[in-house]
Structure formats: structure tokens, C-alpha cells
Amino acid sequence: MKAVQIQRTGGPEVLQVVDLPVPTPGPGEILVRQEAVGLNYIDTYHRSGLYPVQLPLVLGGEGAGVVEAVGPGVTRFRPGERVGYAGGFGSYAEYRVVAEGRAVRLPDDVSAKTAAAVLLKGMTAEFLLRRCAPVAAGEAVLVHAAAGGVGSILVQWAHALGATVIGSVGSSAKAAQAQADGCAHVILHKVQDVAARVREITGGEGVRVVFDGVGKATFETSLASLGRRGVLVTYGNASGPVPPVDALALMRAGSVYFTRPTLFDYIATTEELDASAAAVFEAVRSGAVKVRVGAERPLVEAEAAHRALEASETSGSTLLIP
């Protein structure tokens, strides 16, 4: 099978197209013939070495397709069923072995491309909005990178929940998308002071929650945008990891809360995974969340896809097609 592998960490140039044997599912595992693979920012962290990994490694943690074979003892799926998954490694390939308890069955009205575009990002938005820092109607929230893969889903879902969504973006084109997704206010962070504009919009109060997938470059701005006892949720490192935090800075910002969660602690069990995926599919089905595929590339163009993602040239989700 064709796969994209790294033998050392570094820039997009370390991504290599290789031929590997089709894996065999072991006990409790399924073999998925992949129809679409989701590209996520976390893939760049593994590739660069920001998140340490064992090498060599086939990158990628999200995909969808058809169960080709099952290993001994599998009861959750049968060959021929359609599945999606998010987590682990090995997605940048034509076939992927997944533990049966870490895959979900796709509803008939959800295509493999839709699942690969929305599952990981959608479940991230689900746990952030509904379980990590629950958002209620009438509350003001700030979403950085509001036109990005996770950001666009956060904006749509928070808007559907009745929140007043303020989005921060880097271009006029992305501002238009963020407004279409449900942002009541959009800030162009390259030419506007985000925190000052947030204070202006909220009458000086600040927002209750900041959802920050950018990291290092926006941390101080995020703190300065919060209202008293607000919550700063930093869930990504697009600009690099947040430096060590002075606890007194949280006090000075208004006795605010700071958390750095990961999706996989919120889908730790199969039951949590099923519930989160079901919520995502229902949000898509109801129209609250529209899945935007910004680009589709052949799997063998993974290097170019990484370059575009890190250059902020993408919007919505990017799919790699095996």
C-alpha cells in the first residue's frame, strides 16, 4: 500500500511516500480501507518533533472508510461496514488498523469525506463547548483562528447555542467566512488590537470564554480579553506552545481560569467516544454545523498540504485522498 512516512522530524520535506505491506488486524482490531484522511494541525506537531514520537512513523490520526477485515474477538464491527475514527497514528495510508473500541459506525447520511473532515475537529469542538467550558445562550466568547478547521466549527456550534461569538482572523476573506458561520463580530488581528476591540464590543466586561488554538502568539491577548472569572481554553499550538504561566497573572486578569485540555481525555472510553461522535453527527444533520472542505489533495501530496496548513493558506478542512 502507499503510505506517507517520516524517518526523522523536521519540516514538511521529511514526509516521504513509501510502499508498505498492508497491515493485518490483531485481536480486537479492524482493518479499514481508507476512503478519506483528515489533515489536522496536530499532524504538524508530530512531524516537527514538538510532540515526541517513535520513528519511523506513518503520520495521521483521522480517517474514514470501509472495514476490510476484522481480527480475532471483534464484535463491534463486521467487514463491509462504514467507519470513522480519530486518534493514534497511521492514517496517511491506503489501509489502517484501528482498535475496534476507537472507531465509530458512520450513519447512512454521513459520507466518508464528511466524517474525515469533521470527526476529530467536531469532537474537539464538542468537548470544548459542551464539557470543558460549557457555553450558554447570551454569553460572549472569543474564538481565535475563527475560519480554521476547529475554529469554524466552534463558531457555528457556539452560535447555535445562542452565544455571542467574536472571531479573530487574519484576512478579509476569512472574516467573511467567519461572519457567514455565525460570528456577531470579527476582528482582523493583523491590523486591530484584539483585546481592546473585545472590551469595546462587550462594554468593557470581556468575554466569559476564550477558545485559543493558536498558542504562544495569542496567550497574552487571550488573558486580556477575559472577563472576571472567565475561562481561557488553549487547545492548540499553531504559533508554538504557551510558555510557563505565572499563576499570579491569572489573579491579575480577574481571577480567571486557565486549562490546556486534549480531546483524548474527553473520549477516553468507547462510551464517551460514541456519545461525542453522535453529538457531532447530529449537529451536522441538524444544519447547526456545516462541514466545509477547503481542499482535497491526493495522499501523495501530503507535503504540499502541510506547507499550506502551516502558512495559514487553508480554511475549513483539508482531506488527503488515498
mmCIF file of N, CA, C and O in Angstrom, residues 155-241:
data_model
loop_
_atom_site.group_PDB
_atom_site.id
_atom_site.type_symbol
_atom_site.label_atom_id
_atom_site.label_comp_id
_atom_site.label_asym_id
_atom_site.label_seq_id
_atom_site.Cartn_x
_atom_site.Cartn_y
_atom_site.Cartn_z
ATOM 1 N N VAL A 155 -17.300 28.255 15.998
ATOM 2 C CA VAL A 155 -18.131 29.425 15.733
ATOM 3 C C VAL A 155 -19.569 28.999 15.440
ATOM 4 O O VAL A 155 -20.525 29.533 16.028
ATOM 5 N N GLN A 156 -19.742 28.038 14.545
ATOM 6 C CA GLN A 156 -21.085 27.612 14.173
ATOM 7 C C GLN A 156 -21.845 27.022 15.353
ATOM 8 O O GLN A 156 -23.015 27.335 15.587
ATOM 9 N N TRP A 157 -21.169 26.162 16.109
ATOM 10 C CA TRP A 157 -21.831 25.467 17.210
ATOM 11 C C TRP A 157 -22.156 26.440 18.340
ATOM 12 O O TRP A 157 -23.255 26.402 18.911
ATOM 13 N N ALA A 158 -21.213 27.339 18.659
ATOM 14 C CA ALA A 158 -21.467 28.320 19.713
ATOM 15 C C ALA A 158 -22.612 29.248 19.322
ATOM 16 O O ALA A 158 -23.456 29.618 20.154
ATOM 17 N N HIS A 159 -22.660 29.621 18.059
ATOM 18 C CA HIS A 159 -23.762 30.451 17.562
ATOM 19 C C HIS A 159 -25.088 29.708 17.706
ATOM 20 O O HIS A 159 -26.105 30.292 18.131
ATOM 21 N N ALA A 160 -25.089 28.417 17.381
ATOM 22 C CA ALA A 160 -26.311 27.616 17.502
ATOM 23 C C ALA A 160 -26.756 27.502 18.952
ATOM 24 O O ALA A 160 -27.961 27.377 19.228
ATOM 25 N N LEU A 161 -25.811 27.563 19.877
ATOM 26 C CA LEU A 161 -26.138 27.504 21.307
ATOM 27 C C LEU A 161 -26.636 28.848 21.836
ATOM 28 O O LEU A 161 -27.037 28.952 22.994
ATOM 29 N N GLY A 162 -26.577 29.871 21.004
ATOM 30 C CA GLY A 162 -27.090 31.171 21.406
ATOM 31 C C GLY A 162 -26.049 32.122 21.956
ATOM 32 O O GLY A 162 -26.394 33.197 22.471
ATOM 33 N N ALA A 163 -24.769 31.764 21.838
ATOM 34 C CA ALA A 163 -23.700 32.635 22.333
ATOM 35 C C ALA A 163 -23.466 33.787 21.365
ATOM 36 O O ALA A 163 -23.765 33.697 20.168
ATOM 37 N N THR A 164 -22.908 34.879 21.884
ATOM 38 C CA THR A 164 -22.431 35.978 21.048
ATOM 39 C C THR A 164 -20.976 35.686 20.723
ATOM 40 O O THR A 164 -20.114 35.714 21.607
ATOM 41 N N VAL A 165 -20.708 35.348 19.469
ATOM 42 C CA VAL A 165 -19.378 34.871 19.081
ATOM 43 C C VAL A 165 -18.570 36.000 18.456
ATOM 44 O O VAL A 165 -19.013 36.648 17.502
ATOM 45 N N ILE A 166 -17.383 36.218 19.019
ATOM 46 C CA ILE A 166 -16.421 37.163 18.463
ATOM 47 C C ILE A 166 -15.293 36.333 17.856
ATOM 48 O O ILE A 166 -14.715 35.476 18.528
ATOM 49 N N GLY A 167 -14.998 36.553 16.601
ATOM 50 C CA GLY A 167 -13.963 35.774 15.928
ATOM 51 C C GLY A 167 -12.762 36.629 15.593
ATOM 52 O O GLY A 167 -12.888 37.786 15.204
ATOM 53 N N SER A 168 -11.579 36.057 15.754
ATOM 54 C CA SER A 168 -10.329 36.710 15.348
ATOM 55 C C SER A 168 -9.776 35.964 14.147
ATOM 56 O O SER A 168 -9.624 34.737 14.179
ATOM 57 N N VAL A 169 -9.481 36.701 13.070
ATOM 58 C CA VAL A 169 -8.988 36.096 11.831
ATOM 59 C C VAL A 169 -7.889 36.961 11.240
ATOM 60 O O VAL A 169 -7.656 38.090 11.680
ATOM 61 N N GLY A 170 -7.226 36.423 10.195
ATOM 62 C CA GLY A 170 -6.082 37.109 9.638
ATOM 63 C C GLY A 170 -6.299 37.805 8.315
ATOM 64 O O GLY A 170 -5.399 38.481 7.824
ATOM 65 N N SER A 171 -7.479 37.662 7.706
ATOM 66 C CA SER A 171 -7.695 38.280 6.398
ATOM 67 C C SER A 171 -9.171 38.615 6.207
ATOM 68 O O SER A 171 -10.040 38.073 6.909
ATOM 69 N N SER A 172 -9.431 39.479 5.243
ATOM 70 C CA SER A 172 -10.810 39.860 4.951
ATOM 71 C C SER A 172 -11.625 38.679 4.440
ATOM 72 O O SER A 172 -12.817 38.551 4.751
ATOM 73 N N ALA A 173 -10.982 37.815 3.639
ATOM 74 C CA ALA A 173 -11.691 36.644 3.131
ATOM 75 C C ALA A 173 -12.112 35.739 4.278
ATOM 76 O O ALA A 173 -13.239 35.208 4.297
ATOM 77 N N LYS A 174 -11.212 35.553 5.246
ATOM 78 C CA LYS A 174 -11.550 34.709 6.390
ATOM 79 C C LYS A 174 -12.578 35.393 7.282
ATOM 80 O O LYS A 174 -13.404 34.726 7.916
ATOM 81 N N ALA A 175 -12.559 36.724 7.319
ATOM 82 C CA ALA A 175 -13.570 37.452 8.082
ATOM 83 C C ALA A 175 -14.957 37.201 7.505
ATOM 84 O O ALA A 175 -15.935 37.014 8.243
ATOM 85 N N ALA A 176 -15.060 37.192 6.180
ATOM 86 C CA ALA A 176 -16.349 36.943 5.536
ATOM 87 C C ALA A 176 -16.857 35.545 5.873
ATOM 88 O O ALA A 176 -18.051 35.347 6.139
ATOM 89 N N GLN A 177 -15.943 34.568 5.881
ATOM 90 C CA GLN A 177 -16.354 33.215 6.230
ATOM 91 C C GLN A 177 -16.814 33.146 7.679
ATOM 92 O O GLN A 177 -17.830 32.522 7.993
ATOM 93 N N ALA A 178 -16.063 33.776 8.583
ATOM 94 C CA ALA A 178 -16.412 33.737 9.999
ATOM 95 C C ALA A 178 -17.781 34.375 10.244
ATOM 96 O O ALA A 178 -18.572 33.882 11.056
ATOM 97 N N GLN A 179 -18.071 35.464 9.540
ATOM 98 C CA GLN A 179 -19.383 36.088 9.669
ATOM 99 C C GLN A 179 -20.486 35.163 9.156
ATOM 100 O O GLN A 179 -21.547 35.035 9.778
ATOM 101 N N ALA A 180 -20.222 34.502 8.041
ATOM 102 C CA ALA A 180 -21.207 33.566 7.488
ATOM 103 C C ALA A 180 -21.451 32.404 8.438
ATOM 104 O O ALA A 180 -22.559 31.856 8.496
ATOM 105 N N ASP A 181 -20.425 32.027 9.200
ATOM 106 C CA ASP A 181 -20.552 30.904 10.135
ATOM 107 C C ASP A 181 -21.281 31.283 11.416
ATOM 108 O O ASP A 181 -21.654 30.401 12.188
ATOM 109 N N GLY A 182 -21.425 32.578 11.677
ATOM 110 C CA GLY A 182 -22.186 32.974 12.858
ATOM 111 C C GLY A 182 -21.507 33.955 13.791
ATOM 112 O O GLY A 182 -22.044 34.254 14.867
ATOM 113 N N CYS A 183 -20.335 34.475 13.424
ATOM 114 C CA CYS A 183 -19.687 35.480 14.266
ATOM 115 C C CYS A 183 -20.512 36.773 14.253
ATOM 116 O O CYS A 183 -20.808 37.316 13.192
ATOM 117 N N ALA A 184 -20.839 37.276 15.436
ATOM 118 C CA ALA A 184 -21.518 38.568 15.532
ATOM 119 C C ALA A 184 -20.540 39.705 15.286
ATOM 120 O O ALA A 184 -20.941 40.785 14.824
ATOM 121 N N HIS A 185 -19.266 39.458 15.603
ATOM 122 C CA HIS A 185 -18.212 40.458 15.410
ATOM 123 C C HIS A 185 -16.957 39.731 14.948
ATOM 124 O O HIS A 185 -16.644 38.642 15.442
ATOM 125 N N VAL A 186 -16.228 40.329 14.029
ATOM 126 C CA VAL A 186 -14.984 39.745 13.545
ATOM 127 C C VAL A 186 -13.865 40.772 13.685
ATOM 128 O O VAL A 186 -14.043 41.947 13.328
ATOM 129 N N ILE A 187 -12.732 40.335 14.212
ATOM 130 C CA ILE A 187 -11.578 41.200 14.420
ATOM 131 C C ILE A 187 -10.438 40.737 13.523
ATOM 132 O O ILE A 187 -10.103 39.547 13.508
ATOM 133 N N LEU A 188 -9.851 41.660 12.777
ATOM 134 C CA LEU A 188 -8.679 41.362 11.949
ATOM 135 C C LEU A 188 -7.439 41.567 12.810
ATOM 136 O O LEU A 188 -7.023 42.710 13.037
ATOM 137 N N HIS A 189 -6.875 40.465 13.301
ATOM 138 C CA HIS A 189 -5.833 40.588 14.325
ATOM 139 C C HIS A 189 -4.539 41.214 13.810
ATOM 140 O O HIS A 189 -3.723 41.704 14.602
ATOM 141 N N LYS A 190 -4.345 41.250 12.503
ATOM 142 C CA LYS A 190 -3.113 41.845 11.972
ATOM 143 C C LYS A 190 -3.150 43.367 11.981
ATOM 144 O O LYS A 190 -2.102 44.014 11.936
ATOM 145 N N VAL A 191 -4.356 43.933 12.033
ATOM 146 C CA VAL A 191 -4.467 45.392 11.979
ATOM 147 C C VAL A 191 -5.248 45.979 13.150
ATOM 148 O O VAL A 191 -5.314 47.210 13.289
ATOM 149 N N GLN A 192 -5.827 45.148 13.986
ATOM 150 C CA GLN A 192 -6.600 45.617 15.124
ATOM 151 C C GLN A 192 -6.070 45.025 16.423
ATOM 152 O O GLN A 192 -5.531 43.905 16.435
ATOM 153 N N ASP A 193 -6.217 45.749 17.496
ATOM 154 C CA ASP A 193 -5.872 45.263 18.838
ATOM 155 C C ASP A 193 -7.039 44.397 19.313
ATOM 156 O O ASP A 193 -8.118 44.914 19.630
ATOM 157 N N VAL A 194 -6.809 43.090 19.346
ATOM 158 C CA VAL A 194 -7.909 42.165 19.628
ATOM 159 C C VAL A 194 -8.511 42.402 21.002
ATOM 160 O O VAL A 194 -9.737 42.527 21.156
ATOM 161 N N ALA A 195 -7.681 42.484 22.039
ATOM 162 C CA ALA A 195 -8.202 42.645 23.395
ATOM 163 C C ALA A 195 -8.962 43.954 23.550
ATOM 164 O O ALA A 195 -10.036 44.009 24.171
ATOM 165 N N ALA A 196 -8.414 45.041 22.976
ATOM 166 C CA ALA A 196 -9.093 46.336 23.072
ATOM 167 C C ALA A 196 -10.439 46.291 22.356
ATOM 168 O O ALA A 196 -11.440 46.840 22.843
ATOM 169 N N ARG A 197 -10.465 45.641 21.208
ATOM 170 C CA ARG A 197 -11.716 45.541 20.458
ATOM 171 C C ARG A 197 -12.733 44.674 21.205
ATOM 172 O O ARG A 197 -13.932 44.984 21.221
ATOM 173 N N VAL A 198 -12.274 43.605 21.846
ATOM 174 C CA VAL A 198 -13.173 42.759 22.641
ATOM 175 C C VAL A 198 -13.804 43.578 23.758
ATOM 176 O O VAL A 198 -15.010 43.489 24.026
ATOM 177 N N ARG A 199 -12.987 44.394 24.435
ATOM 178 C CA ARG A 199 -13.515 45.232 25.524
ATOM 179 C C ARG A 199 -14.553 46.222 24.986
ATOM 180 O O ARG A 199 -15.580 46.468 25.628
ATOM 181 N N GLU A 200 -14.279 46.761 23.832
ATOM 182 C CA GLU A 200 -15.214 47.701 23.225
ATOM 183 C C GLU A 200 -16.538 47.019 22.902
ATOM 184 O O GLU A 200 -17.624 47.542 23.194
ATOM 185 N N ILE A 201 -16.455 45.825 22.307
ATOM 186 C CA ILE A 201 -17.661 45.088 21.919
ATOM 187 C C ILE A 201 -18.490 44.714 23.136
ATOM 188 O O ILE A 201 -19.723 44.766 23.108
ATOM 189 N N THR A 202 -17.821 44.341 24.224
ATOM 190 C CA THR A 202 -18.517 43.829 25.416
ATOM 191 C C THR A 202 -18.768 44.907 26.463
ATOM 192 O O THR A 202 -19.101 44.591 27.615
ATOM 193 N N GLY A 203 -18.615 46.152 26.098
ATOM 194 C CA GLY A 203 -18.855 47.228 27.052
ATOM 195 C C GLY A 203 -17.889 47.227 28.212
ATOM 196 O O GLY A 203 -18.249 47.615 29.338
ATOM 197 N N GLY A 204 -16.672 46.764 27.945
ATOM 198 C CA GLY A 204 -15.636 46.755 28.971
ATOM 199 C C GLY A 204 -15.573 45.492 29.811
ATOM 200 O O GLY A 204 -14.635 45.320 30.599
ATOM 201 N N GLU A 205 -16.542 44.603 29.666
ATOM 202 C CA GLU A 205 -16.609 43.432 30.544
ATOM 203 C C GLU A 205 -15.679 42.304 30.149
ATOM 204 O O GLU A 205 -15.228 41.525 30.996
ATOM 205 N N GLY A 206 -15.387 42.142 28.869
ATOM 206 C CA GLY A 206 -14.619 40.985 28.420
ATOM 207 C C GLY A 206 -15.516 39.788 28.198
ATOM 208 O O GLY A 206 -16.716 39.804 28.512
ATOM 209 N N VAL A 207 -14.952 38.725 27.643
ATOM 210 C CA VAL A 207 -15.734 37.525 27.324
ATOM 211 C C VAL A 207 -15.653 36.504 28.454
ATOM 212 O O VAL A 207 -14.728 36.540 29.274
ATOM 213 N N ARG A 208 -16.630 35.586 28.473
ATOM 214 C CA ARG A 208 -16.588 34.544 29.510
ATOM 215 C C ARG A 208 -15.604 33.448 29.175
ATOM 216 O O ARG A 208 -14.985 32.856 30.056
ATOM 217 N N VAL A 209 -15.458 33.147 27.862
ATOM 218 C CA VAL A 209 -14.557 32.073 27.449
ATOM 219 C C VAL A 209 -13.766 32.528 26.226
ATOM 220 O O VAL A 209 -14.314 33.177 25.330
ATOM 221 N N VAL A 210 -12.476 32.193 26.212
ATOM 222 C CA VAL A 210 -11.657 32.324 25.016
ATOM 223 C C VAL A 210 -11.242 30.924 24.583
ATOM 224 O O VAL A 210 -10.691 30.160 25.386
ATOM 225 N N PHE A 211 -11.520 30.595 23.328
ATOM 226 C CA PHE A 211 -11.058 29.333 22.750
ATOM 227 C C PHE A 211 -9.873 29.644 21.854
ATOM 228 O O PHE A 211 -10.018 30.291 20.811
ATOM 229 N N ASP A 212 -8.692 29.203 22.268
ATOM 230 C CA ASP A 212 -7.443 29.627 21.639
ATOM 231 C C ASP A 212 -6.675 28.414 21.114
ATOM 232 O O ASP A 212 -6.082 27.659 21.872
ATOM 233 N N GLY A 213 -6.703 28.241 19.782
ATOM 234 C CA GLY A 213 -5.937 27.170 19.164
ATOM 235 C C GLY A 213 -4.612 27.637 18.604
ATOM 236 O O GLY A 213 -3.896 26.873 17.967
ATOM 237 N N VAL A 214 -4.269 28.915 18.840
ATOM 238 C CA VAL A 214 -3.050 29.485 18.271
ATOM 239 C C VAL A 214 -1.862 29.291 19.197
ATOM 240 O O VAL A 214 -0.758 28.960 18.770
ATOM 241 N N GLY A 215 -2.060 29.521 20.497
ATOM 242 C CA GLY A 215 -0.993 29.236 21.458
ATOM 243 C C GLY A 215 -0.155 30.439 21.832
ATOM 244 O O GLY A 215 -0.658 31.479 22.269
ATOM 245 N N LYS A 216 1.133 30.327 21.636
ATOM 246 C CA LYS A 216 2.111 31.300 22.128
ATOM 247 C C LYS A 216 1.797 32.734 21.713
ATOM 248 O O LYS A 216 1.827 33.658 22.522
ATOM 249 N N ALA A 217 1.471 32.944 20.452
ATOM 250 C CA ALA A 217 1.309 34.301 19.928
ATOM 251 C C ALA A 217 0.076 35.011 20.470
ATOM 252 O O ALA A 217 0.016 36.253 20.456
ATOM 253 N N THR A 218 -0.901 34.275 20.950
ATOM 254 C CA THR A 218 -2.160 34.889 21.363
ATOM 255 C C THR A 218 -2.436 34.783 22.859
ATOM 256 O O THR A 218 -3.453 35.277 23.338
ATOM 257 N N PHE A 219 -1.546 34.164 23.610
ATOM 258 C CA PHE A 219 -1.838 33.896 25.019
ATOM 259 C C PHE A 219 -2.114 35.175 25.802
ATOM 260 O O PHE A 219 -3.119 35.282 26.521
ATOM 261 N N GLU A 220 -1.244 36.180 25.689
ATOM 262 C CA GLU A 220 -1.431 37.419 26.440
ATOM 263 C C GLU A 220 -2.708 38.126 26.002
ATOM 264 O O GLU A 220 -3.458 38.670 26.834
ATOM 265 N N THR A 221 -2.988 38.117 24.711
ATOM 266 C CA THR A 221 -4.219 38.719 24.198
ATOM 267 C C THR A 221 -5.439 38.006 24.752
ATOM 268 O O THR A 221 -6.444 38.638 25.116
ATOM 269 N N SER A 222 -5.368 36.695 24.810
ATOM 270 C CA SER A 222 -6.489 35.914 25.333
ATOM 271 C C SER A 222 -6.764 36.265 26.792
ATOM 272 O O SER A 222 -7.918 36.470 27.196
ATOM 273 N N LEU A 223 -5.711 36.334 27.601
ATOM 274 C CA LEU A 223 -5.881 36.708 29.005
ATOM 275 C C LEU A 223 -6.533 38.083 29.126
ATOM 276 O O LEU A 223 -7.434 38.293 29.936
ATOM 277 N N ALA A 224 -6.049 39.023 28.300
ATOM 278 C CA ALA A 224 -6.534 40.394 28.379
ATOM 279 C C ALA A 224 -7.964 40.537 27.869
ATOM 280 O O ALA A 224 -8.599 41.573 28.091
ATOM 281 N N SER A 225 -8.486 39.527 27.189
ATOM 282 C CA SER A 225 -9.836 39.579 26.637
ATOM 283 C C SER A 225 -10.884 38.997 27.572
ATOM 284 O O SER A 225 -12.085 39.141 27.322
ATOM 285 N N LEU A 226 -10.451 38.350 28.636
ATOM 286 C CA LEU A 226 -11.383 37.659 29.523
ATOM 287 C C LEU A 226 -12.047 38.607 30.515
ATOM 288 O O LEU A 226 -11.443 39.562 31.011
ATOM 289 N N GLY A 227 -13.286 38.294 30.825
ATOM 290 C CA GLY A 227 -13.969 38.966 31.914
ATOM 291 C C GLY A 227 -13.614 38.334 33.243
ATOM 292 O O GLY A 227 -12.917 37.301 33.307
ATOM 293 N N ARG A 228 -14.098 38.922 34.317
ATOM 294 C CA ARG A 228 -13.827 38.393 35.654
ATOM 295 C C ARG A 228 -14.318 36.952 35.765
ATOM 296 O O ARG A 228 -15.418 36.622 35.361
ATOM 297 N N ARG A 229 -13.467 36.097 36.286
ATOM 298 C CA ARG A 229 -13.726 34.658 36.460
ATOM 299 C C ARG A 229 -13.986 33.954 35.125
ATOM 300 O O ARG A 229 -14.655 32.928 35.072
ATOM 301 N N GLY A 230 -13.447 34.517 34.053
ATOM 302 C CA GLY A 230 -13.575 33.877 32.754
ATOM 303 C C GLY A 230 -12.657 32.672 32.621
ATOM 304 O O GLY A 230 -11.852 32.369 33.504
ATOM 305 N N VAL A 231 -12.786 31.981 31.483
ATOM 306 C CA VAL A 231 -12.035 30.744 31.252
ATOM 307 C C VAL A 231 -11.241 30.861 29.959
ATOM 308 O O VAL A 231 -11.815 31.129 28.895
ATOM 309 N N LEU A 232 -9.936 30.657 30.054
ATOM 310 C CA LEU A 232 -9.079 30.593 28.875
ATOM 311 C C LEU A 232 -8.789 29.131 28.569
ATOM 312 O O LEU A 232 -8.166 28.433 29.374
ATOM 313 N N VAL A 233 -9.264 28.681 27.421
ATOM 314 C CA VAL A 233 -9.039 27.309 26.976
ATOM 315 C C VAL A 233 -8.059 27.357 25.812
ATOM 316 O O VAL A 233 -8.417 27.800 24.714
ATOM 317 N N THR A 234 -6.823 26.945 26.030
ATOM 318 C CA THR A 234 -5.862 26.876 24.940
ATOM 319 C C THR A 234 -5.750 25.420 24.516
ATOM 320 O O THR A 234 -5.398 24.558 25.317
ATOM 321 N N TYR A 235 -6.132 25.152 23.279
ATOM 322 C CA TYR A 235 -6.234 23.756 22.831
ATOM 323 C C TYR A 235 -5.309 23.439 21.663
ATOM 324 O O TYR A 235 -5.339 22.324 21.134
ATOM 325 N N GLY A 236 -4.471 24.400 21.249
ATOM 326 C CA GLY A 236 -3.568 24.157 20.127
ATOM 327 C C GLY A 236 -2.331 25.017 20.214
ATOM 328 O O GLY A 236 -2.241 25.941 21.041
ATOM 329 N N ASN A 237 -1.366 24.718 19.343
ATOM 330 C CA ASN A 237 -0.064 25.390 19.379
ATOM 331 C C ASN A 237 0.366 25.851 17.994
ATOM 332 O O ASN A 237 1.521 25.711 17.612
ATOM 333 N N ALA A 238 -0.551 26.405 17.217
ATOM 334 C CA ALA A 238 -0.228 26.763 15.838
ATOM 335 C C ALA A 238 0.962 27.712 15.749
ATOM 336 O O ALA A 238 1.738 27.665 14.791
ATOM 337 N N SER A 239 1.131 28.577 16.750
ATOM 338 C CA SER A 239 2.255 29.515 16.759
ATOM 339 C C SER A 239 3.372 29.073 17.698
ATOM 340 O O SER A 239 4.328 29.813 17.919
ATOM 341 N N GLY A 240 3.232 27.881 18.262
ATOM 342 C CA GLY A 240 4.181 27.393 19.257
ATOM 343 C C GLY A 240 3.488 27.238 20.602
ATOM 344 O O GLY A 240 2.414 27.812 20.836
ATOM 345 N N PRO A 241 4.086 26.460 21.517
ATOM 346 C CA PRO A 241 3.449 26.216 22.809
ATOM 347 C C PRO A 241 3.466 27.454 23.696
ATOM 348 O O PRO A 241 4.368 28.289 23.621
#
